[in-house]
């Protein structure tokens, strides 16, 4: 699978696994664990989670999935903004490590910016890195002005943001800025999140036409489009084995210049700066 490389030199696959909404129902835990393990088998070794998801429940699911397989995974988790003080970051990380049943997190992110200064949060991250509790650190849901501030306080490895065919705002400024600095962007909700938006996306005639040309589903083409973007990592969430295998197959689809032009006409790129889209 195609990979991207962080500034630290660590390379990860462009297609990972998200865990939003996991860990919220004990009756689904076994299926969620099996899904993450199947994803590992398929090469989707980057797993993204957060202390917010299921109030730690998703991290517990990930921990169960990684039992005996920690070395196979690149593990990403996120800290709540209200826990992002110097001491709070370290305490939150320790709780996440216990739920995940691991000794370190490969990439630790600020989930979104809150009232704690970024400089203080990054100092906490750096202390965690020096202690061997995390590898790289980064941010999520920060727009370009905030990222310009962030690089003055530390060395964030990534910005994780909402990005899909319907939400292309980052292409105007944030994505080019990150690319110019060799900073990968992590795209959450690459297949959108709400039912109404998903219907608007996956039911679009242009997407269906491209899908038919590749003997693929509209969802696979929408995901392949995100994976086509340079320096972007997609982290769709799936529990159904059929969906997991379909996501993995999307990474092998090669869109043509004609496909890309058709999708641009149907889902136009931004022509001006926009407020950052968030879930």
GROMACS .gro file of C-alpha atoms in nm, residues 47-245:
model
  199
   47UNK     CA    1  -0.550   0.279   1.410
   48UNK     CA    2  -0.690   0.614   1.522
   49UNK     CA    3  -0.882   0.656   1.847
   50UNK     CA    4  -0.937   0.914   2.124
   51UNK     CA    5  -1.018   0.939   2.492
   52UNK     CA    6  -1.342   1.110   2.386
   53UNK     CA    7  -1.473   0.813   2.186
   54UNK     CA    8  -1.706   0.624   2.414
   55UNK     CA    9  -1.539   0.811   2.703
   56UNK     CA   10  -1.245   0.572   2.679
   57UNK     CA   11  -1.448   0.279   2.553
   58UNK     CA   12  -1.296   0.292   2.205
   59UNK     CA   13  -0.947   0.284   2.352
   60UNK     CA   14  -1.043  -0.029   2.544
   61UNK     CA   15  -1.164  -0.190   2.220
   62UNK     CA   16  -0.835  -0.102   2.054
   63UNK     CA   17  -0.644  -0.241   2.348
   64UNK     CA   18  -0.826  -0.572   2.318
   65UNK     CA   19  -0.764  -0.581   1.942
   66UNK     CA   20  -0.392  -0.522   1.988
   67UNK     CA   21  -0.342  -0.796   2.246
   68UNK     CA   22  -0.036  -0.984   2.120
   69UNK     CA   23  -0.021  -0.764   1.810
   70UNK     CA   24   0.108  -0.429   1.935
   71UNK     CA   25   0.414  -0.438   1.709
   72UNK     CA   26   0.192  -0.455   1.399
   73UNK     CA   27   0.008  -0.128   1.464
   74UNK     CA   28   0.078   0.244   1.443
   75UNK     CA   29  -0.139   0.377   1.724
   76UNK     CA   30  -0.292   0.725   1.729
   77UNK     CA   31  -0.496   0.870   2.016
   78UNK     CA   32  -0.619   1.215   2.112
   79UNK     CA   33  -0.651   1.417   2.431
   80UNK     CA   34  -0.955   1.627   2.523
   81UNK     CA   35  -0.890   2.005   2.511
   82UNK     CA   36  -0.990   2.043   2.875
   83UNK     CA   37  -0.718   1.793   2.968
   84UNK     CA   38  -0.453   1.971   2.762
   85UNK     CA   39  -0.267   2.154   3.037
   86UNK     CA   40   0.093   2.053   3.105
   87UNK     CA   41  -0.001   1.819   3.390
   88UNK     CA   42  -0.338   1.727   3.240
   89UNK     CA   43  -0.184   1.598   2.918
   90UNK     CA   44   0.044   1.365   3.109
   91UNK     CA   45  -0.235   1.237   3.332
   92UNK     CA   46  -0.470   1.183   3.036
   93UNK     CA   47  -0.200   0.999   2.846
   94UNK     CA   48  -0.142   0.763   3.138
   95UNK     CA   49  -0.514   0.683   3.148
   96UNK     CA   50  -0.516   0.620   2.774
   97UNK     CA   51  -0.213   0.393   2.802
   98UNK     CA   52  -0.390   0.185   3.065
   99UNK     CA   53  -0.704   0.151   2.853
  100UNK     CA   54  -0.500   0.070   2.545
  101UNK     CA   55  -0.283  -0.176   2.739
  102UNK     CA   56   0.032  -0.041   2.578
  103UNK     CA   57   0.349   0.128   2.696
  104UNK     CA   58   0.349   0.404   2.437
  105UNK     CA   59   0.129   0.579   2.180
  106UNK     CA   60   0.290   0.636   1.840
  107UNK     CA   61   0.112   0.966   1.767
  108UNK     CA   62  -0.070   1.171   2.031
  109UNK     CA   63  -0.297   1.456   1.919
  110UNK     CA   64  -0.477   1.752   2.072
  111UNK     CA   65  -0.838   1.677   1.969
  112UNK     CA   66  -0.921   2.044   1.912
  113UNK     CA   67  -0.799   2.370   2.059
  114UNK     CA   68  -0.946   2.471   2.392
  115UNK     CA   69  -0.857   2.728   2.657
  116UNK     CA   70  -0.515   2.587   2.743
  117UNK     CA   71  -0.232   2.760   2.549
  118UNK     CA   72  -0.082   2.549   2.272
  119UNK     CA   73   0.264   2.619   2.409
  120UNK     CA   74   0.167   2.454   2.738
  121UNK     CA   75   0.007   2.157   2.563
  122UNK     CA   76   0.313   2.105   2.345
  123UNK     CA   77   0.540   2.127   2.648
  124UNK     CA   78   0.335   1.846   2.799
  125UNK     CA   79   0.361   1.647   2.477
  126UNK     CA   80   0.737   1.699   2.469
  127UNK     CA   81   0.767   1.577   2.828
  128UNK     CA   82   0.570   1.265   2.732
  129UNK     CA   83   0.798   1.209   2.434
  130UNK     CA   84   1.109   1.245   2.646
  131UNK     CA   85   0.963   0.991   2.888
  132UNK     CA   86   0.899   0.742   2.606
  133UNK     CA   87   0.522   0.756   2.652
  134UNK     CA   88   0.456   0.888   2.299
  135UNK     CA   89   0.640   0.904   1.969
  136UNK     CA   90   0.524   1.200   1.762
  137UNK     CA   91   0.260   1.454   1.861
  138UNK     CA   92   0.023   1.667   1.663
  139UNK     CA   93  -0.314   1.838   1.648
  140UNK     CA   94  -0.664   1.795   1.514
  141UNK     CA   95  -0.923   2.042   1.386
  142UNK     CA   96  -0.685   2.336   1.359
  143UNK     CA   97  -0.723   2.583   1.071
  144UNK     CA   98  -0.437   2.752   0.892
  145UNK     CA   99  -0.394   3.053   1.125
  146UNK     CA  100  -0.389   2.818   1.425
  147UNK     CA  101  -0.136   2.592   1.252
  148UNK     CA  102   0.086   2.890   1.180
  149UNK     CA  103   0.079   2.962   1.553
  150UNK     CA  104   0.131   2.596   1.642
  151UNK     CA  105   0.460   2.558   1.457
  152UNK     CA  106   0.596   2.846   1.661
  153UNK     CA  107   0.544   2.649   1.980
  154UNK     CA  108   0.656   2.301   1.879
  155UNK     CA  109   0.682   2.048   1.600
  156UNK     CA  110   0.338   1.900   1.529
  157UNK     CA  111   0.361   1.596   1.303
  158UNK     CA  112   0.013   1.627   1.154
  159UNK     CA  113  -0.322   1.801   1.154
  160UNK     CA  114  -0.623   1.566   1.155
  161UNK     CA  115  -0.921   1.732   0.987
  162UNK     CA  116  -1.254   1.662   0.819
  163UNK     CA  117  -1.190   1.604   0.448
  164UNK     CA  118  -1.392   1.438   0.174
  165UNK     CA  119  -1.543   1.515  -0.167
  166UNK     CA  120  -1.816   1.727  -0.007
  167UNK     CA  121  -1.582   1.907   0.234
  168UNK     CA  122  -1.284   2.029   0.031
  169UNK     CA  123  -1.218   2.359   0.204
  170UNK     CA  124  -0.868   2.265   0.323
  171UNK     CA  125  -0.750   2.249  -0.039
  172UNK     CA  126  -0.751   2.629  -0.064
  173UNK     CA  127  -0.494   2.699   0.207
  174UNK     CA  128  -0.436   2.443   0.482
  175UNK     CA  129  -0.351   2.142   0.265
  176UNK     CA  130  -0.100   2.329   0.043
  177UNK     CA  131   0.061   2.478   0.354
  178UNK     CA  132   0.101   2.134   0.513
  179UNK     CA  133   0.236   1.985   0.190
  180UNK     CA  134   0.494   2.262   0.160
  181UNK     CA  135   0.623   2.163   0.504
  182UNK     CA  136   0.616   1.788   0.443
  183UNK     CA  137   0.344   1.753   0.707
  184UNK     CA  138   0.091   1.476   0.636
  185UNK     CA  139  -0.277   1.552   0.687
  186UNK     CA  140  -0.509   1.292   0.840
  187UNK     CA  141  -0.858   1.291   0.688
  188UNK     CA  142  -1.140   1.184   0.917
  189UNK     CA  143  -1.489   1.105   0.785
  190UNK     CA  144  -1.355   1.051   0.431
  191UNK     CA  145  -1.696   0.903   0.342
  192UNK     CA  146  -1.880   1.182   0.533
  193UNK     CA  147  -2.061   1.117   0.859
  194UNK     CA  148  -2.427   1.218   0.844
  195UNK     CA  149  -2.684   1.005   0.665
  196UNK     CA  150  -2.814   1.298   0.458
  197UNK     CA  151  -2.469   1.399   0.339
  198UNK     CA  152  -2.373   1.040   0.270
  199UNK     CA  153  -2.679   0.997   0.053
  200UNK     CA  154  -2.595   1.318  -0.135
  201UNK     CA  155  -2.242   1.198  -0.192
  202UNK     CA  156  -2.284   0.830  -0.271
  203UNK     CA  157  -2.599   0.883  -0.476
  204UNK     CA  158  -2.443   1.146  -0.702
  205UNK     CA  159  -2.461   1.043  -1.070
  206UNK     CA  160  -2.103   1.153  -1.142
  207UNK     CA  161  -1.968   0.935  -0.864
  208UNK     CA  162  -2.174   0.642  -0.984
  209UNK     CA  163  -2.044   0.686  -1.338
  210UNK     CA  164  -1.682   0.674  -1.224
  211UNK     CA  165  -1.760   0.378  -0.999
  212UNK     CA  166  -1.913   0.185  -1.288
  213UNK     CA  167  -1.602   0.249  -1.499
  214UNK     CA  168  -1.387   0.087  -1.231
  215UNK     CA  169  -1.633  -0.190  -1.139
  216UNK     CA  170  -1.637  -0.038  -0.792
  217UNK     CA  171  -1.889   0.112  -0.553
  218UNK     CA  172  -1.943   0.488  -0.514
  219UNK     CA  173  -1.803   0.462  -0.161
  220UNK     CA  174  -1.485   0.305  -0.293
  221UNK     CA  175  -1.439   0.583  -0.547
  222UNK     CA  176  -1.501   0.850  -0.283
  223UNK     CA  177  -1.237   0.688  -0.063
  224UNK     CA  178  -0.997   0.636  -0.355
  225UNK     CA  179  -1.028   1.009  -0.430
  226UNK     CA  180  -0.912   1.098  -0.078
  227UNK     CA  181  -0.629   0.844  -0.098
  228UNK     CA  182  -0.522   0.995  -0.431
  229UNK     CA  183  -0.437   1.326  -0.263
  230UNK     CA  184  -0.066   1.368  -0.191
  231UNK     CA  185   0.029   1.362   0.175
  232UNK     CA  186  -0.317   1.257   0.300
  233UNK     CA  187  -0.402   0.964   0.528
  234UNK     CA  188  -0.766   0.847   0.539
  235UNK     CA  189  -0.912   0.684   0.850
  236UNK     CA  190  -1.260   0.549   0.770
  237UNK     CA  191  -1.438   0.354   1.042
  238UNK     CA  192  -1.586   0.015   0.955
  239UNK     CA  193  -1.702  -0.286   1.153
  240UNK     CA  194  -1.866  -0.496   0.881
  241UNK     CA  195  -1.600  -0.724   0.723
  242UNK     CA  196  -1.748  -0.654   0.380
  243UNK     CA  197  -1.696  -0.280   0.429
  244UNK     CA  198  -1.344  -0.334   0.559
  245UNK     CA  199  -1.245  -0.537   0.254
   0.00000   0.00000   0.00000
